[in-house]
Amino acid sequence: MKDYAAECASLETVPVSTSGDVVSMRQMVRILAQRGGLSLVHQTKLVTAASELGRNMLVYGGGGSVRAASVTDAGRPGVFVEFRDKGPGIADLDLALTDGWTSGNGMGLGLSGARRLVDEFDIESGPSGTTVRIVKWAK
Amino acid sequence: MTDRVPVLKIGEVLLVSIQTDLDDQMVLDLQEDLSNRIVATGAKGVVIDISALEIVDSFVGRMLAHNAAVSRILGAETIVVGMRPAVAMTLVELGLSMSGVRTALNLERGLKLLRRIAAGRA
Ligand SMILES: Nc1ncnc2c1ncn2[C@@H]1O[C@H](COP(=O)(O)OP(=O)(O)OP(=O)(O)O)[C@@H](O)[C@H]1O
Ligand SMILES: [Mg+2]
């Protein structure tokens, strides 16, 4: 994935340390999606993916911060969102990205589903934390 | 103390109309409130109106499915009404089957469906 964060003139940042913060973060992402001209279906997919990743960050990563911005690619608008936590990381990424795999009592759909819902998906994880970056383009 | 979603009793039916974007704690509270109210009121049907919800993610989806299953054991049928088309499309792509959850287009049809179920015709 391109380094969208470096390219952006203005990134909005919100901390996520409570389930109420996840709600505010979803609202921020929706506003960017609306401004970027994403269709209603695309907005819904992006916000749903953000909700899943924000919850994972809170539940497994002990919270973290979310940065988001409007981006463009060859004139096409989109929304970039980055979820960064300093939690224990994901030992086996392939396994974590498998539909139905959960280490807790979830349904194991958050990560794999979020990846399907967006156009670009990038995940880095290690013992010092997890960072997930996504982009959804207006089509 | 966080906000709670109101559960209204109208005749034999409990009506839940979700009007705001719910945080996870509100979702859990609603799940608990609903089963308590089913037992306390002896309601035979529950209608959950989600027409105001802009997204349904795995957490809310699981609550809806869980609630349908628990209600059924407690003797009440649940109908989820008003799901937006964009939400339905997103749920499918997310991978949530929502099996076991009865749905109807809107409140009116949901209530009609409950009456048919009560009469043993659905
Ligand atoms: N930010 C994270 N830090 C550490 N582990 C994570 C993180 N995100 C996901 N995981 C791990 O990956 C697994 C799969 O995540 P996924 O979101 O797909 O499922 P879930 O959260 O268990 O269930 P669901 O999201 O369907 O309720 C989690 O159970 C958890 O072990
Ligand atoms: Mg999850």
PDB file of C-alpha atoms and ligand atoms in Angstrom:
ATOM      1  CA  MET A   1       0.000   0.000   0.000  1.00  0.00           C
ATOM      2  CA  LYS A   2       1.189   3.529  -0.724  1.00  0.00           C
ATOM      3  CA  ASP A   3       2.244   5.614   2.261  1.00  0.00           C
ATOM      4  CA  TYR A   4      -0.997   7.562   2.357  1.00  0.00           C
ATOM      5  CA  ALA A   5      -0.361   8.952   5.833  1.00  0.00           C
ATOM      6  CA  ALA A   6       2.793  10.706   4.625  1.00  0.00           C
ATOM      7  CA  GLU A   7       0.988  12.175   1.622  1.00  0.00           C
ATOM      8  CA  CYS A   8      -1.902  13.653   3.545  1.00  0.00           C
ATOM      9  CA  ALA A   9      -1.906  17.330   4.337  1.00  0.00           C
ATOM     10  CA  SER A  10      -4.333  16.860   7.198  1.00  0.00           C
ATOM     11  CA  LEU A  11      -4.972  13.697   9.161  1.00  0.00           C
ATOM     12  CA  GLU A  12      -7.700  13.523  11.750  1.00  0.00           C
ATOM     13  CA  THR A  13      -6.737  11.570  14.849  1.00  0.00           C
ATOM     14  CA  VAL A  14      -8.977  10.086  17.520  1.00  0.00           C
ATOM     15  CA  PRO A  15      -7.975   8.001  20.515  1.00  0.00           C
ATOM     16  CA  VAL A  16      -9.882   4.759  21.011  1.00  0.00           C
ATOM     17  CA  SER A  17      -9.918   3.594  24.593  1.00  0.00           C
ATOM     18  CA  THR A  18     -13.633   3.060  25.273  1.00  0.00           C
ATOM     19  CA  SER A  19     -16.557   1.642  23.316  1.00  0.00           C
ATOM     20  CA  GLY A  20     -17.903   5.204  23.164  1.00  0.00           C
ATOM     21  CA  ASP A  21     -14.707   6.223  21.363  1.00  0.00           C
ATOM     22  CA  VAL A  22     -15.435   3.565  18.741  1.00  0.00           C
ATOM     23  CA  VAL A  23     -18.769   5.305  18.083  1.00  0.00           C
ATOM     24  CA  SER A  24     -17.047   8.705  17.663  1.00  0.00           C
ATOM     25  CA  MET A  25     -14.429   7.162  15.404  1.00  0.00           C
ATOM     26  CA  ARG A  26     -17.157   5.631  13.198  1.00  0.00           C
ATOM     27  CA  GLN A  27     -18.779   9.051  12.914  1.00  0.00           C
ATOM     28  CA  MET A  28     -15.509  10.667  11.894  1.00  0.00           C
ATOM     29  CA  VAL A  29     -14.965   8.022   9.214  1.00  0.00           C
ATOM     30  CA  ARG A  30     -18.506   8.438   7.933  1.00  0.00           C
ATOM     31  CA  ILE A  31     -18.113  12.201   7.584  1.00  0.00           C
ATOM     32  CA  LEU A  32     -14.916  11.736   5.563  1.00  0.00           C
ATOM     33  CA  ALA A  33     -16.660   9.146   3.393  1.00  0.00           C
ATOM     34  CA  GLN A  34     -19.566  11.478   2.737  1.00  0.00           C
ATOM     35  CA  ARG A  35     -17.245  14.381   1.917  1.00  0.00           C
ATOM     36  CA  GLY A  36     -15.263  12.124  -0.383  1.00  0.00           C
ATOM     37  CA  GLY A  37     -18.391  11.364  -2.358  1.00  0.00           C
ATOM     38  CA  LEU A  38     -18.502   7.633  -1.589  1.00  0.00           C
ATOM     39  CA  SER A  39     -21.832   6.042  -2.427  1.00  0.00           C
ATOM     40  CA  LEU A  40     -24.075   5.045   0.460  1.00  0.00           C
ATOM     41  CA  VAL A  41     -23.139   1.390   0.051  1.00  0.00           C
ATOM     42  CA  HIS A  42     -19.428   2.224   0.008  1.00  0.00           C
ATOM     43  CA  GLN A  43     -19.808   4.459   3.053  1.00  0.00           C
ATOM     44  CA  THR A  44     -21.604   1.680   4.885  1.00  0.00           C
ATOM     45  CA  LYS A  45     -18.932  -0.870   4.015  1.00  0.00           C
ATOM     46  CA  LEU A  46     -16.112   1.440   5.088  1.00  0.00           C
ATOM     47  CA  VAL A  47     -17.737   2.429   8.380  1.00  0.00           C
ATOM     48  CA  THR A  48     -18.547  -1.211   9.156  1.00  0.00           C
ATOM     49  CA  ALA A  49     -14.932  -2.223   8.502  1.00  0.00           C
ATOM     50  CA  ALA A  50     -13.765   0.652  10.724  1.00  0.00           C
ATOM     51  CA  SER A  51     -16.092  -0.512  13.465  1.00  0.00           C
ATOM     52  CA  GLU A  52     -14.642  -4.034  13.367  1.00  0.00           C
ATOM     53  CA  LEU A  53     -11.048  -2.837  13.393  1.00  0.00           C
ATOM     54  CA  GLY A  54     -11.721  -0.273  16.111  1.00  0.00           C
ATOM     55  CA  ARG A  55     -13.295  -2.918  18.320  1.00  0.00           C
ATOM     56  CA  ASN A  56     -10.400  -5.334  17.775  1.00  0.00           C
ATOM     57  CA  MET A  57      -7.988  -2.580  18.716  1.00  0.00           C
ATOM     58  CA  LEU A  58      -9.909  -1.979  21.914  1.00  0.00           C
ATOM     59  CA  VAL A  59     -10.540  -5.599  22.887  1.00  0.00           C
ATOM     60  CA  TYR A  60      -7.226  -7.212  21.893  1.00  0.00           C
ATOM     61  CA  GLY A  61      -4.852  -4.257  21.645  1.00  0.00           C
ATOM     62  CA  GLY A  62      -5.912  -2.431  24.799  1.00  0.00           C
ATOM     63  CA  GLY A  63      -6.947   0.607  22.784  1.00  0.00           C
ATOM     64  CA  GLY A  64      -4.949   2.845  20.528  1.00  0.00           C
ATOM     65  CA  SER A  65      -5.442   5.614  18.043  1.00  0.00           C
ATOM     66  CA  VAL A  66      -7.104   6.000  14.686  1.00  0.00           C
ATOM     67  CA  ARG A  67      -5.980   8.380  11.963  1.00  0.00           C
ATOM     68  CA  ALA A  68      -8.064   9.094   8.921  1.00  0.00           C
ATOM     69  CA  ALA A  69      -7.939  11.341   5.892  1.00  0.00           C
ATOM     70  CA  SER A  70      -9.375  11.987   2.475  1.00  0.00           C
ATOM     71  CA  VAL A  71      -7.016  10.784  -0.233  1.00  0.00           C
ATOM     72  CA  THR A  72      -6.977  10.829  -4.013  1.00  0.00           C
ATOM     73  CA  ASP A  73      -5.499   8.544  -6.598  1.00  0.00           C
ATOM     74  CA  ALA A  74      -5.401   9.755 -10.188  1.00  0.00           C
ATOM     75  CA  GLY A  75      -8.230  12.112  -9.371  1.00  0.00           C
ATOM     76  CA  ARG A  76     -10.320   9.429  -7.713  1.00  0.00           C
ATOM     77  CA  PRO A  77     -11.308  10.312  -4.151  1.00  0.00           C
ATOM     78  CA  GLY A  78     -11.175   7.868  -1.294  1.00  0.00           C
ATOM     79  CA  VAL A  79     -10.774   7.554   2.449  1.00  0.00           C
ATOM     80  CA  PHE A  80      -7.709   6.240   4.247  1.00  0.00           C
ATOM     81  CA  VAL A  81      -7.971   4.977   7.829  1.00  0.00           C
ATOM     82  CA  GLU A  82      -5.176   3.684  10.062  1.00  0.00           C
ATOM     83  CA  PHE A  83      -5.708   1.759  13.332  1.00  0.00           C
ATOM     84  CA  ARG A  84      -2.674   1.570  15.575  1.00  0.00           C
ATOM     85  CA  ASP A  85      -2.400  -0.163  18.921  1.00  0.00           C
ATOM     86  CA  LYS A  86       0.468  -1.150  21.204  1.00  0.00           C
ATOM     87  CA  GLY A  87      -1.029  -4.455  22.238  1.00  0.00           C
ATOM     88  CA  PRO A  88       0.535  -7.928  22.171  1.00  0.00           C
ATOM     89  CA  GLY A  89       0.149  -8.304  18.400  1.00  0.00           C
ATOM     90  CA  ILE A  90      -1.196 -11.192  16.373  1.00  0.00           C
ATOM     91  CA  ALA A  91       0.977 -14.297  16.439  1.00  0.00           C
ATOM     92  CA  ASP A  92      -0.404 -15.886  13.276  1.00  0.00           C
ATOM     93  CA  LEU A  93      -1.771 -13.362  10.803  1.00  0.00           C
ATOM     94  CA  ASP A  94      -2.986 -15.924   8.276  1.00  0.00           C
ATOM     95  CA  LEU A  95      -4.947 -17.684  10.956  1.00  0.00           C
ATOM     96  CA  ALA A  96      -6.372 -14.414  12.300  1.00  0.00           C
ATOM     97  CA  LEU A  97      -7.508 -13.504   8.793  1.00  0.00           C
ATOM     98  CA  THR A  98      -9.383 -16.783   8.389  1.00  0.00           C
ATOM     99  CA  ASP A  99     -13.168 -16.511   8.453  1.00  0.00           C
ATOM    100  CA  GLY A 100     -14.463 -17.883  11.706  1.00  0.00           C
ATOM    101  CA  TRP A 101     -11.185 -17.966  13.614  1.00  0.00           C
ATOM    102  CA  THR A 102     -11.326 -16.245  16.987  1.00  0.00           C
ATOM    103  CA  SER A 103      -9.073 -16.409  20.017  1.00  0.00           C
ATOM    104  CA  GLY A 104     -11.924 -15.214  22.189  1.00  0.00           C
ATOM    105  CA  ASN A 105     -15.657 -15.632  21.931  1.00  0.00           C
ATOM    106  CA  GLY A 106     -16.256 -13.555  18.807  1.00  0.00           C
ATOM    107  CA  MET A 107     -17.352 -14.913  15.472  1.00  0.00           C
ATOM    108  CA  GLY A 108     -13.957 -14.459  13.890  1.00  0.00           C
ATOM    109  CA  LEU A 109     -15.398 -12.285  11.151  1.00  0.00           C
ATOM    110  CA  GLY A 110     -14.018  -8.874  12.053  1.00  0.00           C
ATOM    111  CA  LEU A 111     -10.617  -8.958  10.367  1.00  0.00           C
ATOM    112  CA  SER A 112     -11.486 -11.134   7.401  1.00  0.00           C
ATOM    113  CA  GLY A 113     -14.783  -9.333   6.856  1.00  0.00           C
ATOM    114  CA  ALA A 114     -13.168  -5.897   7.107  1.00  0.00           C
ATOM    115  CA  ARG A 115     -10.646  -6.924   4.472  1.00  0.00           C
ATOM    116  CA  ARG A 116     -13.454  -7.905   2.092  1.00  0.00           C
ATOM    117  CA  LEU A 117     -15.309  -4.645   2.691  1.00  0.00           C
ATOM    118  CA  VAL A 118     -12.495  -2.309   1.617  1.00  0.00           C
ATOM    119  CA  ASP A 119     -10.363  -1.836  -1.506  1.00  0.00           C
ATOM    120  CA  GLU A 120      -6.945  -1.794   0.129  1.00  0.00           C
ATOM    121  CA  PHE A 121      -5.993  -3.591   3.316  1.00  0.00           C
ATOM    122  CA  ASP A 122      -2.624  -3.722   4.985  1.00  0.00           C
ATOM    123  CA  ILE A 123      -1.740  -5.228   8.343  1.00  0.00           C
ATOM    124  CA  GLU A 124       1.492  -5.221  10.322  1.00  0.00           C
ATOM    125  CA  SER A 125       1.704  -6.935  13.643  1.00  0.00           C
ATOM    126  CA  GLY A 126       4.430  -7.744  16.114  1.00  0.00           C
ATOM    127  CA  PRO A 127       5.047  -7.970  19.838  1.00  0.00           C
ATOM    128  CA  SER A 128       4.910  -4.184  20.129  1.00  0.00           C
ATOM    129  CA  GLY A 129       1.546  -3.758  18.502  1.00  0.00           C
ATOM    130  CA  THR A 130      -0.694  -3.972  15.495  1.00  0.00           C
ATOM    131  CA  THR A 131      -1.329  -1.475  12.719  1.00  0.00           C
ATOM    132  CA  VAL A 132      -4.060  -1.933  10.152  1.00  0.00           C
ATOM    133  CA  ARG A 133      -4.470   0.451   7.206  1.00  0.00           C
ATOM    134  CA  ILE A 134      -7.430   0.496   4.884  1.00  0.00           C
ATOM    135  CA  VAL A 135      -8.592   2.529   1.908  1.00  0.00           C
ATOM    136  CA  LYS A 136     -12.000   2.672   0.293  1.00  0.00           C
ATOM    137  CA  TRP A 137     -12.335   4.417  -3.070  1.00  0.00           C
ATOM    138  CA  ALA A 138     -15.319   6.170  -4.500  1.00  0.00           C
ATOM    139  CA  LYS A 139     -16.166   4.325  -7.675  1.00  0.00           C
TER     140      LYS A 139
ATOM    141  CA  MET B   1     -24.608   4.772  34.001  1.00  0.00           C
ATOM    142  CA  THR B   2     -24.862   4.611  30.238  1.00  0.00           C
ATOM    143  CA  ASP B   3     -27.917   5.224  28.081  1.00  0.00           C
ATOM    144  CA  ARG B   4     -30.257   2.324  27.503  1.00  0.00           C
ATOM    145  CA  VAL B   5     -32.431   1.565  24.527  1.00  0.00           C
ATOM    146  CA  PRO B   6     -36.096   1.677  25.597  1.00  0.00           C
ATOM    147  CA  VAL B   7     -38.143  -1.505  25.376  1.00  0.00           C
ATOM    148  CA  LEU B   8     -41.856  -0.661  24.950  1.00  0.00           C
ATOM    149  CA  LYS B   9     -44.724  -3.048  25.566  1.00  0.00           C
ATOM    150  CA  ILE B  10     -47.615  -2.750  23.145  1.00  0.00           C
ATOM    151  CA  GLY B  11     -50.211  -5.437  23.806  1.00  0.00           C
ATOM    152  CA  GLU B  12     -48.496  -8.802  23.551  1.00  0.00           C
ATOM    153  CA  VAL B  13     -45.534  -7.372  21.725  1.00  0.00           C
ATOM    154  CA  LEU B  14     -42.314  -5.770  22.895  1.00  0.00           C
ATOM    155  CA  LEU B  15     -41.093  -3.039  20.599  1.00  0.00           C
ATOM    156  CA  VAL B  16     -37.498  -1.901  20.450  1.00  0.00           C
ATOM    157  CA  SER B  17     -36.801   1.021  18.196  1.00  0.00           C
ATOM    158  CA  ILE B  18     -33.091   1.706  17.999  1.00  0.00           C
ATOM    159  CA  GLN B  19     -32.675   5.416  17.370  1.00  0.00           C
ATOM    160  CA  THR B  20     -28.974   6.040  17.898  1.00  0.00           C
ATOM    161  CA  ASP B  21     -25.665   4.535  16.978  1.00  0.00           C
ATOM    162  CA  LEU B  22     -25.079   2.052  19.817  1.00  0.00           C
ATOM    163  CA  ASP B  23     -21.824   1.477  21.603  1.00  0.00           C
ATOM    164  CA  ASP B  24     -21.048  -2.102  22.602  1.00  0.00           C
ATOM    165  CA  GLN B  25     -22.146  -1.642  26.201  1.00  0.00           C
ATOM    166  CA  MET B  26     -25.584  -0.437  25.081  1.00  0.00           C
ATOM    167  CA  VAL B  27     -25.837  -3.483  22.830  1.00  0.00           C
ATOM    168  CA  LEU B  28     -25.097  -5.814  25.752  1.00  0.00           C
ATOM    169  CA  ASP B  29     -27.542  -3.963  28.016  1.00  0.00           C
ATOM    170  CA  LEU B  30     -30.275  -4.233  25.425  1.00  0.00           C
ATOM    171  CA  GLN B  31     -29.727  -7.960  25.105  1.00  0.00           C
ATOM    172  CA  GLU B  32     -30.150  -8.363  28.851  1.00  0.00           C
ATOM    173  CA  ASP B  33     -33.103  -5.971  29.157  1.00  0.00           C
ATOM    174  CA  LEU B  34     -34.982  -7.740  26.399  1.00  0.00           C
ATOM    175  CA  SER B  35     -34.798 -11.212  27.894  1.00  0.00           C
ATOM    176  CA  ASN B  36     -35.791  -9.827  31.300  1.00  0.00           C
ATOM    177  CA  ARG B  37     -38.767  -8.022  29.803  1.00  0.00           C
ATOM    178  CA  ILE B  38     -39.909 -11.107  27.890  1.00  0.00           C
ATOM    179  CA  VAL B  39     -40.024 -13.065  31.118  1.00  0.00           C
ATOM    180  CA  ALA B  40     -41.583 -10.236  33.127  1.00  0.00           C
ATOM    181  CA  THR B  41     -44.320  -9.485  30.582  1.00  0.00           C
ATOM    182  CA  GLY B  42     -44.905 -12.893  29.033  1.00  0.00           C
ATOM    183  CA  ALA B  43     -44.669 -11.237  25.626  1.00  0.00           C
ATOM    184  CA  LYS B  44     -45.101 -13.578  22.676  1.00  0.00           C
ATOM    185  CA  GLY B  45     -43.391 -11.368  20.159  1.00  0.00           C
ATOM    186  CA  VAL B  46     -40.541  -8.885  19.858  1.00  0.00           C
ATOM    187  CA  VAL B  47     -40.044  -6.392  17.075  1.00  0.00           C
ATOM    188  CA  ILE B  48     -36.650  -4.724  16.750  1.00  0.00           C
ATOM    189  CA  ASP B  49     -36.710  -1.735  14.436  1.00  0.00           C
ATOM    190  CA  ILE B  50     -33.242  -1.014  13.058  1.00  0.00           C
ATOM    191  CA  SER B  51     -34.282   1.409  10.311  1.00  0.00           C
ATOM    192  CA  ALA B  52     -32.273   4.206  11.945  1.00  0.00           C
ATOM    193  CA  LEU B  53     -29.094   2.117  12.122  1.00  0.00           C
ATOM    194  CA  GLU B  54     -26.496   3.175   9.582  1.00  0.00           C
ATOM    195  CA  ILE B  55     -24.386   0.101  10.144  1.00  0.00           C
ATOM    196  CA  VAL B  56     -24.760  -3.366  11.627  1.00  0.00           C
ATOM    197  CA  ASP B  57     -21.379  -4.862  12.383  1.00  0.00           C
ATOM    198  CA  SER B  58     -20.521  -8.306  13.734  1.00  0.00           C
ATOM    199  CA  PHE B  59     -21.250  -7.246  17.309  1.00  0.00           C
ATOM    200  CA  VAL B  60     -24.754  -5.943  16.654  1.00  0.00           C
ATOM    201  CA  GLY B  61     -25.400  -8.784  14.212  1.00  0.00           C
ATOM    202  CA  ARG B  62     -24.466 -11.293  16.867  1.00  0.00           C
ATOM    203  CA  MET B  63     -26.731  -9.563  19.391  1.00  0.00           C
ATOM    204  CA  LEU B  64     -29.660  -9.794  16.967  1.00  0.00           C
ATOM    205  CA  ALA B  65     -29.039 -13.489  16.327  1.00  0.00           C
ATOM    206  CA  HIS B  66     -28.434 -14.264  19.989  1.00  0.00           C
ATOM    207  CA  ASN B  67     -31.524 -12.385  21.001  1.00  0.00           C
ATOM    208  CA  ALA B  68     -33.675 -14.234  18.489  1.00  0.00           C
ATOM    209  CA  ALA B  69     -32.460 -17.556  19.881  1.00  0.00           C
ATOM    210  CA  VAL B  70     -32.902 -16.607  23.533  1.00  0.00           C
ATOM    211  CA  SER B  71     -36.359 -15.105  22.930  1.00  0.00           C
ATOM    212  CA  ARG B  72     -37.483 -18.248  21.187  1.00  0.00           C
ATOM    213  CA  ILE B  73     -36.499 -20.356  24.166  1.00  0.00           C
ATOM    214  CA  LEU B  74     -38.430 -17.936  26.359  1.00  0.00           C
ATOM    215  CA  GLY B  75     -41.495 -18.328  24.143  1.00  0.00           C
ATOM    216  CA  ALA B  76     -41.306 -15.167  22.059  1.00  0.00           C
ATOM    217  CA  GLU B  77     -40.651 -14.770  18.350  1.00  0.00           C
ATOM    218  CA  THR B  78     -38.387 -11.908  17.232  1.00  0.00           C
ATOM    219  CA  ILE B  79     -38.717  -9.988  13.993  1.00  0.00           C
ATOM    220  CA  VAL B  80     -36.029  -7.536  12.933  1.00  0.00           C
ATOM    221  CA  VAL B  81     -37.528  -4.812  10.770  1.00  0.00           C
ATOM    222  CA  GLY B  82     -36.321  -1.942   8.628  1.00  0.00           C
ATOM    223  CA  MET B  83     -32.843  -3.047   7.684  1.00  0.00           C
ATOM    224  CA  ARG B  84     -31.436  -0.624   5.117  1.00  0.00           C
ATOM    225  CA  PRO B  85     -30.398  -2.133   1.784  1.00  0.00           C
ATOM    226  CA  ALA B  86     -26.802  -0.910   2.156  1.00  0.00           C
ATOM    227  CA  VAL B  87     -26.663  -2.546   5.588  1.00  0.00           C
ATOM    228  CA  ALA B  88     -27.957  -5.853   4.212  1.00  0.00           C
ATOM    229  CA  MET B  89     -25.364  -5.829   1.417  1.00  0.00           C
ATOM    230  CA  THR B  90     -22.593  -5.076   3.888  1.00  0.00           C
ATOM    231  CA  LEU B  91     -23.686  -7.848   6.267  1.00  0.00           C
ATOM    232  CA  VAL B  92     -23.511 -10.417   3.498  1.00  0.00           C
ATOM    233  CA  GLU B  93     -20.006  -9.315   2.513  1.00  0.00           C
ATOM    234  CA  LEU B  94     -18.921  -9.278   6.132  1.00  0.00           C
ATOM    235  CA  GLY B  95     -19.951 -12.925   6.248  1.00  0.00           C
ATOM    236  CA  LEU B  96     -22.786 -12.746   8.731  1.00  0.00           C
ATOM    237  CA  SER B  97     -25.538 -15.112   7.754  1.00  0.00           C
ATOM    238  CA  MET B  98     -28.038 -13.936  10.380  1.00  0.00           C
ATOM    239  CA  SER B  99     -29.559 -17.380  10.232  1.00  0.00           C
ATOM    240  CA  GLY B 100     -32.370 -17.828  12.686  1.00  0.00           C
ATOM    241  CA  VAL B 101     -33.265 -14.144  12.531  1.00  0.00           C
ATOM    242  CA  ARG B 102     -36.644 -13.393  11.022  1.00  0.00           C
ATOM    243  CA  THR B 103     -36.879 -10.100   9.192  1.00  0.00           C
ATOM    244  CA  ALA B 104     -39.557  -7.942   7.635  1.00  0.00           C
ATOM    245  CA  LEU B 105     -39.371  -4.839   5.475  1.00  0.00           C
ATOM    246  CA  ASN B 106     -40.994  -2.507   7.983  1.00  0.00           C
ATOM    247  CA  LEU B 107     -42.797  -2.319  11.297  1.00  0.00           C
ATOM    248  CA  GLU B 108     -46.233  -2.903   9.821  1.00  0.00           C
ATOM    249  CA  ARG B 109     -45.154  -6.057   8.026  1.00  0.00           C
ATOM    250  CA  GLY B 110     -43.267  -7.212  11.076  1.00  0.00           C
ATOM    251  CA  LEU B 111     -46.367  -6.984  13.235  1.00  0.00           C
ATOM    252  CA  LYS B 112     -48.384  -8.770  10.574  1.00  0.00           C
ATOM    253  CA  LEU B 113     -45.812 -11.553  10.479  1.00  0.00           C
ATOM    254  CA  LEU B 114     -45.982 -11.893  14.267  1.00  0.00           C
ATOM    255  CA  ARG B 115     -49.768 -12.260  14.111  1.00  0.00           C
ATOM    256  CA  ARG B 116     -49.410 -14.957  11.476  1.00  0.00           C
ATOM    257  CA  ILE B 117     -46.844 -16.791  13.568  1.00  0.00           C
ATOM    258  CA  ALA B 118     -49.112 -16.539  16.626  1.00  0.00           C
ATOM    259  CA  ALA B 119     -51.944 -18.026  14.583  1.00  0.00           C
ATOM    260  CA  GLY B 120     -49.645 -20.858  13.531  1.00  0.00           C
ATOM    261  CA  ARG B 121     -49.545 -19.902   9.879  1.00  0.00           C
ATOM    262  CA  ALA B 122     -45.882 -19.031   9.427  1.00  0.00           C
TER     263      ALA B 122
HETATM  264  N1  LIG C   1      -5.475  -5.483  17.191  1.00  0.00           N
HETATM  265  C1  LIG C   1      -5.293  -6.769  17.543  1.00  0.00           C
HETATM  266  N2  LIG C   1      -4.347  -7.118  18.448  1.00  0.00           N
HETATM  267  C2  LIG C   1      -4.170  -8.414  18.800  1.00  0.00           C
HETATM  268  N3  LIG C   1      -4.906  -9.441  18.309  1.00  0.00           N
HETATM  269  C3  LIG C   1      -5.861  -9.160  17.414  1.00  0.00           C
HETATM  270  C4  LIG C   1      -6.126  -7.823  16.972  1.00  0.00           C
HETATM  271  N4  LIG C   1      -7.115  -7.858  16.068  1.00  0.00           N
HETATM  272  C5  LIG C   1      -7.480  -9.147  15.944  1.00  0.00           C
HETATM  273  N5  LIG C   1      -6.733  -9.945  16.751  1.00  0.00           N
HETATM  274  C6  LIG C   1      -6.802 -11.423  16.850  1.00  0.00           C
HETATM  275  O1  LIG C   1      -7.352 -11.925  15.650  1.00  0.00           O
HETATM  276  C7  LIG C   1      -8.511 -12.725  15.936  1.00  0.00           C
HETATM  277  C8  LIG C   1      -9.510 -12.576  14.807  1.00  0.00           C
HETATM  278  O2  LIG C   1     -10.063 -11.252  14.829  1.00  0.00           O
HETATM  279  P1  LIG C   1     -11.526 -11.032  14.243  1.00  0.00           P
HETATM  280  O3  LIG C   1     -11.889  -9.608  14.404  1.00  0.00           O
HETATM  281  O4  LIG C   1     -11.555 -11.604  12.870  1.00  0.00           O
HETATM  282  O5  LIG C   1     -12.438 -11.957  15.164  1.00  0.00           O
HETATM  283  P2  LIG C   1     -12.977 -11.715  16.641  1.00  0.00           P
HETATM  284  O6  LIG C   1     -12.698 -10.313  17.075  1.00  0.00           O
HETATM  285  O7  LIG C   1     -12.425 -12.801  17.485  1.00  0.00           O
HETATM  286  O8  LIG C   1     -14.533 -11.920  16.444  1.00  0.00           O
HETATM  287  P3  LIG C   1     -15.595 -10.900  15.775  1.00  0.00           P
HETATM  288  O9  LIG C   1     -14.820  -9.715  15.258  1.00  0.00           O
HETATM  289  O10 LIG C   1     -16.245 -11.655  14.663  1.00  0.00           O
HETATM  290  O11 LIG C   1     -16.523 -10.551  16.867  1.00  0.00           O
HETATM  291  C9  LIG C   1      -8.995 -12.251  17.274  1.00  0.00           C
HETATM  292  O12 LIG C   1      -9.714 -13.268  17.946  1.00  0.00           O
HETATM  293  C10 LIG C   1      -7.683 -11.901  17.988  1.00  0.00           C
HETATM  294  O13 LIG C   1      -7.086 -13.036  18.533  1.00  0.00           O
HETATM  295 MG    MG C   2     -13.211  -8.647  15.931  1.00  0.00          MG
END
